[in-house]
mmCIF file of C-alpha atoms in Angstrom:
data_model
loop_
_atom_site.group_PDB
_atom_site.id
_atom_site.type_symbol
_atom_site.label_atom_id
_atom_site.label_comp_id
_atom_site.label_asym_id
_atom_site.label_seq_id
_atom_site.Cartn_x
_atom_site.Cartn_y
_atom_site.Cartn_z
ATOM 1 C CA MET A 21 110.438 25.795 98.630
ATOM 2 C CA GLN A 22 108.401 27.272 101.394
ATOM 3 C CA VAL A 23 109.678 26.310 104.873
ATOM 4 C CA LEU A 24 107.220 28.065 107.182
ATOM 5 C CA GLU A 25 103.699 29.340 106.547
ATOM 6 C CA PHE A 26 101.952 31.567 108.972
ATOM 7 C CA GLU A 27 98.318 31.649 109.472
ATOM 8 C CA SER A 28 97.997 35.484 109.880
ATOM 9 C CA GLN A 29 101.104 37.432 108.738
ATOM 10 C CA SER A 30 99.635 40.774 110.130
ATOM 11 C CA VAL A 31 99.521 39.107 113.645
ATOM 12 C CA VAL A 32 103.071 37.924 113.330
ATOM 13 C CA ARG A 33 104.269 41.301 112.132
ATOM 14 C CA ASN A 34 102.504 43.127 115.003
ATOM 15 C CA PHE A 35 103.749 40.496 117.484
ATOM 16 C CA ILE A 36 107.431 41.180 116.478
ATOM 17 C CA CYS A 37 106.987 44.962 116.792
ATOM 18 C CA CYS A 38 105.333 44.623 120.210
ATOM 19 C CA ALA A 39 107.767 42.008 121.474
ATOM 20 C CA ASN A 40 110.557 44.641 121.187
ATOM 21 C CA GLN A 41 108.476 47.306 123.065
ATOM 22 C CA TYR A 42 106.994 45.361 125.960
ATOM 23 C CA SER A 43 108.384 42.998 128.605
ATOM 24 C CA TYR A 44 105.333 40.696 128.700
ATOM 25 C CA ASP A 45 105.594 37.015 127.905
ATOM 26 C CA LEU A 46 105.847 36.417 124.231
ATOM 27 C CA SER A 47 102.830 34.032 124.389
ATOM 28 C CA ASP A 48 100.648 36.828 125.869
ATOM 29 C CA ILE A 49 101.766 39.364 123.252
ATOM 30 C CA LEU A 50 100.759 36.882 120.458
ATOM 31 C CA ILE A 51 97.432 36.235 122.058
ATOM 32 C CA ALA A 52 96.801 39.951 122.440
ATOM 33 C CA GLN A 53 97.673 40.672 118.790
ATOM 34 C CA SER A 54 95.454 37.842 117.611
ATOM 35 C CA ALA A 55 92.672 39.327 119.589
ATOM 36 C CA VAL A 56 93.229 42.693 118.065
ATOM 37 C CA VAL A 57 93.015 41.185 114.471
ATOM 38 C CA ALA A 58 89.810 39.384 115.444
ATOM 39 C CA ASN A 59 88.304 42.766 116.571
ATOM 40 C CA CYS A 60 88.088 41.727 120.196
ATOM 41 C CA ALA A 61 87.714 44.600 122.801
ATOM 42 C CA THR A 62 89.762 42.534 125.295
ATOM 43 C CA ALA A 63 91.146 39.183 126.047
ATOM 44 C CA LEU A 64 90.315 37.597 129.419
ATOM 45 C CA THR A 65 93.269 36.237 131.452
ATOM 46 C CA PHE A 66 94.020 34.769 134.965
ATOM 47 C CA ASP A 67 97.600 36.089 134.600
ATOM 48 C CA LYS A 68 98.360 38.981 136.802
ATOM 49 C CA LYS A 69 101.319 40.148 134.689
ATOM 50 C CA ALA A 70 99.374 39.853 131.496
ATOM 51 C CA SER A 71 96.403 41.704 132.954
ATOM 52 C CA ARG A 72 98.620 44.833 133.064
ATOM 53 C CA PHE A 73 98.798 44.836 129.310
ATOM 54 C CA GLU A 74 96.006 47.102 127.934
ATOM 55 C CA LEU A 75 94.529 44.444 125.724
ATOM 56 C CA PHE A 76 93.827 42.021 128.657
ATOM 57 C CA THR A 77 91.226 41.983 131.408
ATOM 58 C CA MET A 78 91.700 40.076 134.614
ATOM 59 C CA MET A 79 89.032 37.531 135.344
#
C-alpha cells in the first residue's frame, strides 16, 4: 500500500540534497529545485534571505 506519492521525485531528491548543504528556508529550497526542473533561469522573490540563493532574483 502506497502511503505518500510525490509529484516529482527528482525535485524531492534534489531538495533533500540541497537542504543538507544550505541554511535557507526549506520552502525556498523546494521552490528553487522546482524551478530548476521546469528549466527556469531564475525564480523571483521578495525575500531578502532567499535572494542570496543563486536560483533566486530579488524583485
